[in-house]
């Protein structure tokens, strides 16, 4: 990562489930906080549900994001 120009440790790293990315962040920038990408996480959760409830489940999940940011000061 440093070789590619990322010299200052980011406060937060957001990524998908690629294990290599998380391993590199932990090794190079151990104090950087990690967060799973909401788009990828939502897709994985919905994929495990019956198709008949996916539309409503996605609406419910999307309602949570703004609530979480407002009440917890999240990113």
JSON list of N, CA and C in Angstrom, two decimals:
[
{"chain": "A", "resi": 1, "resn": "UNK", "atom": "N", "xyz": [0.82, -1.18, 0.00]},
{"chain": "A", "resi": 1, "resn": "UNK", "atom": "CA", "xyz": [0.00, 0.00, 0.00]},
{"chain": "A", "resi": 1, "resn": "UNK", "atom": "C", "xyz": [0.87, 1.25, 0.00]},
{"chain": "A", "resi": 2, "resn": "UNK", "atom": "N", "xyz": [1.89, 1.25, 0.82]},
{"chain": "A", "resi": 2, "resn": "UNK", "atom": "CA", "xyz": [2.78, 2.41, 0.86]},
{"chain": "A", "resi": 2, "resn": "UNK", "atom": "C", "xyz": [3.50, 2.57, -0.47]},
{"chain": "A", "resi": 3, "resn": "UNK", "atom": "N", "xyz": [3.86, 1.45, -1.08]},
{"chain": "A", "resi": 3, "resn": "UNK", "atom": "CA", "xyz": [4.53, 1.49, -2.38]},
{"chain": "A", "resi": 3, "resn": "UNK", "atom": "C", "xyz": [3.65, 2.12, -3.45]},
{"chain": "A", "resi": 4, "resn": "UNK", "atom": "N", "xyz": [2.34, 2.01, -3.27]},
{"chain": "A", "resi": 4, "resn": "UNK", "atom": "CA", "xyz": [1.39, 2.56, -4.24]},
{"chain": "A", "resi": 4, "resn": "UNK", "atom": "C", "xyz": [0.97, 3.98, -3.91]},
{"chain": "A", "resi": 5, "resn": "UNK", "atom": "N", "xyz": [1.61, 4.59, -2.91]},
{"chain": "A", "resi": 5, "resn": "UNK", "atom": "CA", "xyz": [1.36, 6.00, -2.64]},
{"chain": "A", "resi": 5, "resn": "UNK", "atom": "C", "xyz": [0.54, 6.32, -1.41]},
{"chain": "A", "resi": 6, "resn": "UNK", "atom": "N", "xyz": [0.07, 5.31, -0.69]},
{"chain": "A", "resi": 6, "resn": "UNK", "atom": "CA", "xyz": [-0.71, 5.56, 0.52]},
{"chain": "A", "resi": 6, "resn": "UNK", "atom": "C", "xyz": [0.26, 5.57, 1.69]},
{"chain": "A", "resi": 7, "resn": "UNK", "atom": "N", "xyz": [0.80, 6.75, 1.99]},
{"chain": "A", "resi": 7, "resn": "UNK", "atom": "CA", "xyz": [1.85, 6.86, 3.00]},
{"chain": "A", "resi": 7, "resn": "UNK", "atom": "C", "xyz": [1.32, 7.19, 4.39]},
{"chain": "A", "resi": 8, "resn": "UNK", "atom": "N", "xyz": [0.20, 7.88, 4.45]},
{"chain": "A", "resi": 8, "resn": "UNK", "atom": "CA", "xyz": [-0.40, 8.25, 5.73]},
{"chain": "A", "resi": 8, "resn": "UNK", "atom": "C", "xyz": [-1.51, 7.27, 6.06]},
{"chain": "A", "resi": 9, "resn": "UNK", "atom": "N", "xyz": [-1.53, 6.80, 7.28]},
{"chain": "A", "resi": 9, "resn": "UNK", "atom": "CA", "xyz": [-2.56, 5.83, 7.69]},
{"chain": "A", "resi": 9, "resn": "UNK", "atom": "C", "xyz": [-3.94, 6.45, 7.62]},
{"chain": "A", "resi": 10, "resn": "UNK", "atom": "N", "xyz": [-4.86, 5.83, 6.92]},
{"chain": "A", "resi": 10, "resn": "UNK", "atom": "CA", "xyz": [-6.24, 6.34, 6.91]},
{"chain": "A", "resi": 10, "resn": "UNK", "atom": "C", "xyz": [-6.91, 6.07, 8.25]},
{"chain": "A", "resi": 11, "resn": "UNK", "atom": "N", "xyz": [-7.87, 6.91, 8.61]},
{"chain": "A", "resi": 11, "resn": "UNK", "atom": "CA", "xyz": [-8.62, 6.69, 9.85]},
{"chain": "A", "resi": 11, "resn": "UNK", "atom": "C", "xyz": [-9.55, 5.50, 9.71]},
{"chain": "A", "resi": 12, "resn": "UNK", "atom": "N", "xyz": [-10.10, 5.32, 8.49]},
{"chain": "A", "resi": 12, "resn": "UNK", "atom": "CA", "xyz": [-11.08, 4.27, 8.25]},
{"chain": "A", "resi": 12, "resn": "UNK", "atom": "C", "xyz": [-10.84, 3.65, 6.89]},
{"chain": "A", "resi": 13, "resn": "UNK", "atom": "N", "xyz": [-10.88, 2.33, 6.83]},
{"chain": "A", "resi": 13, "resn": "UNK", "atom": "CA", "xyz": [-10.79, 1.60, 5.57]},
{"chain": "A", "resi": 13, "resn": "UNK", "atom": "C", "xyz": [-12.12, 0.89, 5.34]},
{"chain": "A", "resi": 14, "resn": "UNK", "atom": "N", "xyz": [-12.69, 1.07, 4.17]},
{"chain": "A", "resi": 14, "resn": "UNK", "atom": "CA", "xyz": [-13.96, 0.43, 3.82]},
{"chain": "A", "resi": 14, "resn": "UNK", "atom": "C", "xyz": [-13.70, -0.48, 2.63]},
{"chain": "A", "resi": 15, "resn": "UNK", "atom": "N", "xyz": [-14.13, -1.73, 2.74]},
{"chain": "A", "resi": 15, "resn": "UNK", "atom": "CA", "xyz": [-13.89, -2.66, 1.65]},
{"chain": "A", "resi": 15, "resn": "UNK", "atom": "C", "xyz": [-14.88, -3.80, 1.64]},
{"chain": "A", "resi": 16, "resn": "UNK", "atom": "N", "xyz": [-14.75, -4.64, 0.61]},
{"chain": "A", "resi": 16, "resn": "UNK", "atom": "CA", "xyz": [-15.63, -5.81, 0.51]},
{"chain": "A", "resi": 16, "resn": "UNK", "atom": "C", "xyz": [-15.01, -6.96, 1.31]},
{"chain": "A", "resi": 17, "resn": "UNK", "atom": "N", "xyz": [-15.34, -8.16, 0.96]},
{"chain": "A", "resi": 17, "resn": "UNK", "atom": "CA", "xyz": [-14.87, -9.30, 1.72]},
{"chain": "A", "resi": 17, "resn": "UNK", "atom": "C", "xyz": [-13.50, -9.83, 1.32]},
{"chain": "A", "resi": 18, "resn": "UNK", "atom": "N", "xyz": [-12.76, -9.10, 0.50]},
{"chain": "A", "resi": 18, "resn": "UNK", "atom": "CA", "xyz": [-11.45, -9.56, 0.05]},
{"chain": "A", "resi": 18, "resn": "UNK", "atom": "C", "xyz": [-10.48, -9.65, 1.22]},
{"chain": "A", "resi": 19, "resn": "UNK", "atom": "N", "xyz": [-10.09, -10.86, 1.58]},
{"chain": "A", "resi": 19, "resn": "UNK", "atom": "CA", "xyz": [-9.24, -11.06, 2.75]},
{"chain": "A", "resi": 19, "resn": "UNK", "atom": "C", "xyz": [-7.87, -10.42, 2.61]},
{"chain": "A", "resi": 20, "resn": "UNK", "atom": "N", "xyz": [-7.34, -10.36, 1.41]},
{"chain": "A", "resi": 20, "resn": "UNK", "atom": "CA", "xyz": [-6.03, -9.75, 1.19]},
{"chain": "A", "resi": 20, "resn": "UNK", "atom": "C", "xyz": [-6.01, -8.28, 1.57]},
{"chain": "A", "resi": 21, "resn": "UNK", "atom": "N", "xyz": [-7.09, -7.58, 1.28]},
{"chain": "A", "resi": 21, "resn": "UNK", "atom": "CA", "xyz": [-7.20, -6.16, 1.61]},
{"chain": "A", "resi": 21, "resn": "UNK", "atom": "C", "xyz": [-7.12, -5.96, 3.12]},
{"chain": "A", "resi": 22, "resn": "UNK", "atom": "N", "xyz": [-7.91, -6.75, 3.85]},
{"chain": "A", "resi": 22, "resn": "UNK", "atom": "CA", "xyz": [-7.95, -6.59, 5.31]},
{"chain": "A", "resi": 22, "resn": "UNK", "atom": "C", "xyz": [-6.62, -6.99, 5.94]},
{"chain": "A", "resi": 23, "resn": "UNK", "atom": "N", "xyz": [-5.99, -8.01, 5.43]},
{"chain": "A", "resi": 23, "resn": "UNK", "atom": "CA", "xyz": [-4.68, -8.43, 5.95]},
{"chain": "A", "resi": 23, "resn": "UNK", "atom": "C", "xyz": [-3.64, -7.34, 5.74]},
{"chain": "A", "resi": 24, "resn": "UNK", "atom": "N", "xyz": [-3.68, -6.73, 4.56]},
{"chain": "A", "resi": 24, "resn": "UNK", "atom": "CA", "xyz": [-2.72, -5.65, 4.25]},
{"chain": "A", "resi": 24, "resn": "UNK", "atom": "C", "xyz": [-2.95, -4.45, 5.16]},
{"chain": "A", "resi": 25, "resn": "UNK", "atom": "N", "xyz": [-4.20, -4.07, 5.36]},
{"chain": "A", "resi": 25, "resn": "UNK", "atom": "CA", "xyz": [-4.50, -2.93, 6.24]},
{"chain": "A", "resi": 25, "resn": "UNK", "atom": "C", "xyz": [-3.97, -3.21, 7.65]},
{"chain": "A", "resi": 26, "resn": "UNK", "atom": "N", "xyz": [-4.25, -4.40, 8.17]},
{"chain": "A", "resi": 26, "resn": "UNK", "atom": "CA", "xyz": [-3.80, -4.74, 9.53]},
{"chain": "A", "resi": 26, "resn": "UNK", "atom": "C", "xyz": [-2.28, -4.73, 9.65]},
{"chain": "A", "resi": 27, "resn": "UNK", "atom": "N", "xyz": [-1.61, -5.19, 8.60]},
{"chain": "A", "resi": 27, "resn": "UNK", "atom": "CA", "xyz": [-0.15, -5.26, 8.64]},
{"chain": "A", "resi": 27, "resn": "UNK", "atom": "C", "xyz": [0.50, -3.89, 8.50]},
{"chain": "A", "resi": 28, "resn": "UNK", "atom": "N", "xyz": [0.02, -3.09, 7.56]},
{"chain": "A", "resi": 28, "resn": "UNK", "atom": "CA", "xyz": [0.65, -1.81, 7.25]},
{"chain": "A", "resi": 28, "resn": "UNK", "atom": "C", "xyz": [0.14, -0.68, 8.14]},
{"chain": "A", "resi": 29, "resn": "UNK", "atom": "N", "xyz": [-1.15, -0.68, 8.43]},
{"chain": "A", "resi": 29, "resn": "UNK", "atom": "CA", "xyz": [-1.76, 0.38, 9.24]},
{"chain": "A", "resi": 29, "resn": "UNK", "atom": "C", "xyz": [-2.61, -0.24, 10.36]},
{"chain": "A", "resi": 30, "resn": "UNK", "atom": "N", "xyz": [-1.97, -0.79, 11.38]},
{"chain": "A", "resi": 30, "resn": "UNK", "atom": "CA", "xyz": [-2.71, -1.53, 12.40]},
{"chain": "A", "resi": 30, "resn": "UNK", "atom": "C", "xyz": [-3.73, -0.72, 13.19]},
{"chain": "A", "resi": 31, "resn": "UNK", "atom": "N", "xyz": [-3.60, 0.60, 13.23]},
{"chain": "A", "resi": 31, "resn": "UNK", "atom": "CA", "xyz": [-4.54, 1.43, 14.00]},
{"chain": "A", "resi": 31, "resn": "UNK", "atom": "C", "xyz": [-5.74, 1.90, 13.18]},
{"chain": "A", "resi": 32, "resn": "UNK", "atom": "N", "xyz": [-5.73, 1.61, 11.88]},
{"chain": "A", "resi": 32, "resn": "UNK", "atom": "CA", "xyz": [-6.84, 2.01, 11.02]},
{"chain": "A", "resi": 32, "resn": "UNK", "atom": "C", "xyz": [-8.08, 1.20, 11.35]},
{"chain": "A", "resi": 33, "resn": "UNK", "atom": "N", "xyz": [-9.20, 1.89, 11.53]},
{"chain": "A", "resi": 33, "resn": "UNK", "atom": "CA", "xyz": [-10.48, 1.21, 11.78]},
{"chain": "A", "resi": 33, "resn": "UNK", "atom": "C", "xyz": [-10.97, 0.59, 10.48]},
{"chain": "A", "resi": 34, "resn": "UNK", "atom": "N", "xyz": [-11.70, -0.50, 10.60]},
{"chain": "A", "resi": 34, "resn": "UNK", "atom": "CA", "xyz": [-12.19, -1.22, 9.42]},
{"chain": "A", "resi": 34, "resn": "UNK", "atom": "C", "xyz": [-13.71, -1.26, 9.42]},
{"chain": "A", "resi": 35, "resn": "UNK", "atom": "N", "xyz": [-14.26, -1.11, 8.23]},
{"chain": "A", "resi": 35, "resn": "UNK", "atom": "CA", "xyz": [-15.72, -1.20, 8.08]},
{"chain": "A", "resi": 35, "resn": "UNK", "atom": "C", "xyz": [-16.04, -1.95, 6.80]},
{"chain": "A", "resi": 36, "resn": "UNK", "atom": "N", "xyz": [-16.97, -2.85, 6.89]},
{"chain": "A", "resi": 36, "resn": "UNK", "atom": "CA", "xyz": [-17.41, -3.61, 5.72]},
{"chain": "A", "resi": 36, "resn": "UNK", "atom": "C", "xyz": [-18.29, -2.72, 4.84]},
{"chain": "A", "resi": 37, "resn": "UNK", "atom": "N", "xyz": [-18.14, -2.80, 3.55]},
{"chain": "A", "resi": 37, "resn": "UNK", "atom": "CA", "xyz": [-18.94, -2.04, 2.60]},
{"chain": "A", "resi": 37, "resn": "UNK", "atom": "C", "xyz": [-20.42, -2.44, 2.73]},
{"chain": "A", "resi": 38, "resn": "UNK", "atom": "N", "xyz": [-21.29, -1.43, 2.93]},
{"chain": "A", "resi": 38, "resn": "UNK", "atom": "CA", "xyz": [-22.72, -1.70, 3.10]},
{"chain": "A", "resi": 38, "resn": "UNK", "atom": "C", "xyz": [-23.34, -2.33, 1.86]},
{"chain": "A", "resi": 39, "resn": "UNK", "atom": "N", "xyz": [-22.88, -1.94, 0.69]},
{"chain": "A", "resi": 39, "resn": "UNK", "atom": "CA", "xyz": [-23.44, -2.49, -0.55]},
{"chain": "A", "resi": 39, "resn": "UNK", "atom": "C", "xyz": [-23.17, -3.99, -0.62]},
{"chain": "A", "resi": 40, "resn": "UNK", "atom": "N", "xyz": [-21.93, -4.38, -0.36]},
{"chain": "A", "resi": 40, "resn": "UNK", "atom": "CA", "xyz": [-21.58, -5.80, -0.42]},
{"chain": "A", "resi": 40, "resn": "UNK", "atom": "C", "xyz": [-22.25, -6.59, 0.71]},
{"chain": "A", "resi": 41, "resn": "UNK", "atom": "N", "xyz": [-22.27, -6.01, 1.90]},
{"chain": "A", "resi": 41, "resn": "UNK", "atom": "CA", "xyz": [-22.88, -6.70, 3.04]},
{"chain": "A", "resi": 41, "resn": "UNK", "atom": "C", "xyz": [-24.37, -6.90, 2.80]},
{"chain": "A", "resi": 42, "resn": "UNK", "atom": "N", "xyz": [-25.05, -5.85, 2.32]},
{"chain": "A", "resi": 42, "resn": "UNK", "atom": "CA", "xyz": [-26.48, -5.95, 2.04]},
{"chain": "A", "resi": 42, "resn": "UNK", "atom": "C", "xyz": [-26.76, -7.03, 0.99]},
{"chain": "A", "resi": 43, "resn": "UNK", "atom": "N", "xyz": [-25.97, -7.04, -0.07]},
{"chain": "A", "resi": 43, "resn": "UNK", "atom": "CA", "xyz": [-26.15, -8.04, -1.12]},
{"chain": "A", "resi": 43, "resn": "UNK", "atom": "C", "xyz": [-25.99, -9.46, -0.57]},
{"chain": "A", "resi": 44, "resn": "UNK", "atom": "N", "xyz": [-25.01, -9.66, 0.30]},
{"chain": "A", "resi": 44, "resn": "UNK", "atom": "CA", "xyz": [-24.79, -10.99, 0.89]},
{"chain": "A", "resi": 44, "resn": "UNK", "atom": "C", "xyz": [-25.94, -11.40, 1.79]},
{"chain": "A", "resi": 45, "resn": "UNK", "atom": "N", "xyz": [-26.45, -10.46, 2.58]},
{"chain": "A", "resi": 45, "resn": "UNK", "atom": "CA", "xyz": [-27.58, -10.76, 3.47]},
{"chain": "A", "resi": 45, "resn": "UNK", "atom": "C", "xyz": [-28.82, -11.10, 2.65]},
{"chain": "A", "resi": 46, "resn": "UNK", "atom": "N", "xyz": [-29.13, -10.28, 1.66]},
{"chain": "A", "resi": 46, "resn": "UNK", "atom": "CA", "xyz": [-30.32, -10.50, 0.84]},
{"chain": "A", "resi": 46, "resn": "UNK", "atom": "C", "xyz": [-30.24, -11.82, 0.08]},
{"chain": "A", "resi": 47, "resn": "UNK", "atom": "N", "xyz": [-29.04, -12.18, -0.33]},
{"chain": "A", "resi": 47, "resn": "UNK", "atom": "CA", "xyz": [-28.85, -13.42, -1.09]},
{"chain": "A", "resi": 47, "resn": "UNK", "atom": "C", "xyz": [-29.24, -14.66, -0.27]},
{"chain": "A", "resi": 48, "resn": "UNK", "atom": "N", "xyz": [-29.18, -14.57, 1.05]},
{"chain": "A", "resi": 48, "resn": "UNK", "atom": "CA", "xyz": [-29.53, -15.69, 1.92]},
{"chain": "A", "resi": 48, "resn": "UNK", "atom": "C", "xyz": [-31.02, -15.77, 2.22]},
{"chain": "A", "resi": 49, "resn": "UNK", "atom": "N", "xyz": [-31.78, -14.75, 1.81]},
{"chain": "A", "resi": 49, "resn": "UNK", "atom": "CA", "xyz": [-33.22, -14.70, 2.10]},
{"chain": "A", "resi": 49, "resn": "UNK", "atom": "C", "xyz": [-34.02, -15.23, 0.91]},
{"chain": "A", "resi": 50, "resn": "UNK", "atom": "N", "xyz": [-35.23, -15.70, 1.18]},
{"chain": "A", "resi": 50, "resn": "UNK", "atom": "CA", "xyz": [-36.10, -16.09, 0.08]},
{"chain": "A", "resi": 50, "resn": "UNK", "atom": "C", "xyz": [-36.38, -14.89, -0.83]},
{"chain": "A", "resi": 51, "resn": "UNK", "atom": "N", "xyz": [-36.44, -15.13, -2.12]},
{"chain": "A", "resi": 51, "resn": "UNK", "atom": "CA", "xyz": [-36.68, -14.05, -3.09]},
{"chain": "A", "resi": 51, "resn": "UNK", "atom": "C", "xyz": [-37.94, -13.26, -2.77]},
{"chain": "A", "resi": 52, "resn": "UNK", "atom": "N", "xyz": [-38.94, -13.94, -2.22]},
{"chain": "A", "resi": 52, "resn": "UNK", "atom": "CA", "xyz": [-40.24, -13.30, -1.97]},
{"chain": "A", "resi": 52, "resn": "UNK", "atom": "C", "xyz": [-40.17, -12.17, -0.94]},
{"chain": "A", "resi": 53, "resn": "UNK", "atom": "N", "xyz": [-39.15, -12.15, -0.09]},
{"chain": "A", "resi": 53, "resn": "UNK", "atom": "CA", "xyz": [-39.07, -11.09, 0.92]},
{"chain": "A", "resi": 53, "resn": "UNK", "atom": "C", "xyz": [-37.90, -10.13, 0.71]},
{"chain": "A", "resi": 54, "resn": "UNK", "atom": "N", "xyz": [-37.12, -10.34, -0.34]},
{"chain": "A", "resi": 54, "resn": "UNK", "atom": "CA", "xyz": [-35.93, -9.52, -0.55]},
{"chain": "A", "resi": 54, "resn": "UNK", "atom": "C", "xyz": [-36.23, -8.04, -0.75]},
{"chain": "A", "resi": 55, "resn": "UNK", "atom": "N", "xyz": [-37.28, -7.71, -1.49]},
{"chain": "A", "resi": 55, "resn": "UNK", "atom": "CA", "xyz": [-37.59, -6.30, -1.75]},
{"chain": "A", "resi": 55, "resn": "UNK", "atom": "C", "xyz": [-37.88, -5.57, -0.44]},
{"chain": "A", "resi": 56, "resn": "UNK", "atom": "N", "xyz": [-38.74, -6.14, 0.39]},
{"chain": "A", "resi": 56, "resn": "UNK", "atom": "CA", "xyz": [-39.07, -5.50, 1.67]},
{"chain": "A", "resi": 56, "resn": "UNK", "atom": "C", "xyz": [-37.88, -5.50, 2.63]},
{"chain": "A", "resi": 57, "resn": "UNK", "atom": "N", "xyz": [-37.11, -6.55, 2.61]},
{"chain": "A", "resi": 57, "resn": "UNK", "atom": "CA", "xyz": [-35.93, -6.62, 3.48]},
{"chain": "A", "resi": 57, "resn": "UNK", "atom": "C", "xyz": [-34.92, -5.54, 3.09]},
{"chain": "A", "resi": 58, "resn": "UNK", "atom": "N", "xyz": [-34.74, -5.32, 1.79]},
{"chain": "A", "resi": 58, "resn": "UNK", "atom": "CA", "xyz": [-33.81, -4.28, 1.34]},
{"chain": "A", "resi": 58, "resn": "UNK", "atom": "C", "xyz": [-34.29, -2.90, 1.78]},
{"chain": "A", "resi": 59, "resn": "UNK", "atom": "N", "xyz": [-35.58, -2.65, 1.70]},
{"chain": "A", "resi": 59, "resn": "UNK", "atom": "CA", "xyz": [-36.12, -1.37, 2.17]},
{"chain": "A", "resi": 59, "resn": "UNK", "atom": "C", "xyz": [-35.85, -1.19, 3.65]},
{"chain": "A", "resi": 60, "resn": "UNK", "atom": "N", "xyz": [-36.04, -2.24, 4.43]},
{"chain": "A", "resi": 60, "resn": "UNK", "atom": "CA", "xyz": [-35.80, -2.17, 5.88]},
{"chain": "A", "resi": 60, "resn": "UNK", "atom": "C", "xyz": [-34.32, -1.91, 6.18]},
{"chain": "A", "resi": 61, "resn": "UNK", "atom": "N", "xyz": [-33.44, -2.59, 5.47]},
{"chain": "A", "resi": 61, "resn": "UNK", "atom": "CA", "xyz": [-32.00, -2.39, 5.67]},
{"chain": "A", "resi": 61, "resn": "UNK", "atom": "C", "xyz": [-31.61, -0.96, 5.32]},
{"chain": "A", "resi": 62, "resn": "UNK", "atom": "N", "xyz": [-32.16, -0.43, 4.22]},
{"chain": "A", "resi": 62, "resn": "UNK", "atom": "CA", "xyz": [-31.82, 0.93, 3.80]},
{"chain": "A", "resi": 62, "resn": "UNK", "atom": "C", "xyz": [-32.33, 1.98, 4.78]},
{"chain": "A", "resi": 63, "resn": "UNK", "atom": "N", "xyz": [-33.38, 1.68, 5.51]},
{"chain": "A", "resi": 63, "resn": "UNK", "atom": "CA", "xyz": [-33.86, 2.61, 6.54]},
{"chain": "A", "resi": 63, "resn": "UNK", "atom": "C", "xyz": [-32.90, 2.70, 7.71]},
{"chain": "A", "resi": 64, "resn": "UNK", "atom": "N", "xyz": [-32.17, 1.64, 7.97]},
{"chain": "A", "resi": 64, "resn": "UNK", "atom": "CA", "xyz": [-31.27, 1.59, 9.12]},
{"chain": "A", "resi": 64, "resn": "UNK", "atom": "C", "xyz": [-30.08, 2.53, 8.97]},
{"chain": "A", "resi": 65, "resn": "UNK", "atom": "N", "xyz": [-29.51, 2.64, 7.78]},
{"chain": "A", "resi": 65, "resn": "UNK", "atom": "CA", "xyz": [-28.30, 3.44, 7.56]},
{"chain": "A", "resi": 65, "resn": "UNK", "atom": "C", "xyz": [-28.40, 4.87, 8.07]},
{"chain": "A", "resi": 66, "resn": "UNK", "atom": "N", "xyz": [-29.38, 5.65, 7.58]},
{"chain": "A", "resi": 66, "resn": "UNK", "atom": "CA", "xyz": [-29.50, 7.03, 8.06]},
{"chain": "A", "resi": 66, "resn": "UNK", "atom": "C", "xyz": [-29.77, 7.11, 9.57]},
{"chain": "A", "resi": 67, "resn": "UNK", "atom": "N", "xyz": [-30.54, 6.18, 10.10]},
{"chain": "A", "resi": 67, "resn": "UNK", "atom": "CA", "xyz": [-30.81, 6.16, 11.54]},
{"chain": "A", "resi": 67, "resn": "UNK", "atom": "C", "xyz": [-29.51, 5.95, 12.32]},
{"chain": "A", "resi": 68, "resn": "UNK", "atom": "N", "xyz": [-28.74, 4.98, 11.88]},
{"chain": "A", "resi": 68, "resn": "UNK", "atom": "CA", "xyz": [-27.48, 4.67, 12.57]},
{"chain": "A", "resi": 68, "resn": "UNK", "atom": "C", "xyz": [-26.55, 5.88, 12.54]},
{"chain": "A", "resi": 69, "resn": "UNK", "atom": "N", "xyz": [-26.42, 6.53, 11.40]},
{"chain": "A", "resi": 69, "resn": "UNK", "atom": "CA", "xyz": [-25.53, 7.69, 11.29]},
{"chain": "A", "resi": 69, "resn": "UNK", "atom": "C", "xyz": [-26.01, 8.84, 12.17]},
{"chain": "A", "resi": 70, "resn": "UNK", "atom": "N", "xyz": [-27.31, 9.05, 12.20]},
{"chain": "A", "resi": 70, "resn": "UNK", "atom": "CA", "xyz": [-27.85, 10.17, 12.97]},
{"chain": "A", "resi": 70, "resn": "UNK", "atom": "C", "xyz": [-27.67, 9.97, 14.47]},
{"chain": "A", "resi": 71, "resn": "UNK", "atom": "N", "xyz": [-27.95, 8.78, 14.95]},
{"chain": "A", "resi": 71, "resn": "UNK", "atom": "CA", "xyz": [-27.97, 8.56, 16.40]},
{"chain": "A", "resi": 71, "resn": "UNK", "atom": "C", "xyz": [-26.65, 8.10, 16.99]},
{"chain": "A", "resi": 72, "resn": "UNK", "atom": "N", "xyz": [-25.75, 7.63, 16.18]},
{"chain": "A", "resi": 72, "resn": "UNK", "atom": "CA", "xyz": [-24.47, 7.19, 16.75]},
{"chain": "A", "resi": 72, "resn": "UNK", "atom": "C", "xyz": [-23.30, 8.02, 16.25]},
{"chain": "A", "resi": 73, "resn": "UNK", "atom": "N", "xyz": [-23.57, 8.96, 15.35]},
{"chain": "A", "resi": 73, "resn": "UNK", "atom": "CA", "xyz": [-22.49, 9.78, 14.82]},
{"chain": "A", "resi": 73, "resn": "UNK", "atom": "C", "xyz": [-21.58, 9.01, 13.89]},
{"chain": "A", "resi": 74, "resn": "UNK", "atom": "N", "xyz": [-22.08, 7.89, 13.35]},
{"chain": "A", "resi": 74, "resn": "UNK", "atom": "CA", "xyz": [-21.27, 7.05, 12.47]},
{"chain": "A", "resi": 74, "resn": "UNK", "atom": "C", "xyz": [-20.98, 7.70, 11.14]},
{"chain": "A", "resi": 75, "resn": "UNK", "atom": "N", "xyz": [-20.05, 7.10, 10.44]},
{"chain": "A", "resi": 75, "resn": "UNK", "atom": "CA", "xyz": [-19.64, 7.59, 9.13]},
{"chain": "A", "resi": 75, "resn": "UNK", "atom": "C", "xyz": [-20.62, 7.12, 8.09]}
]
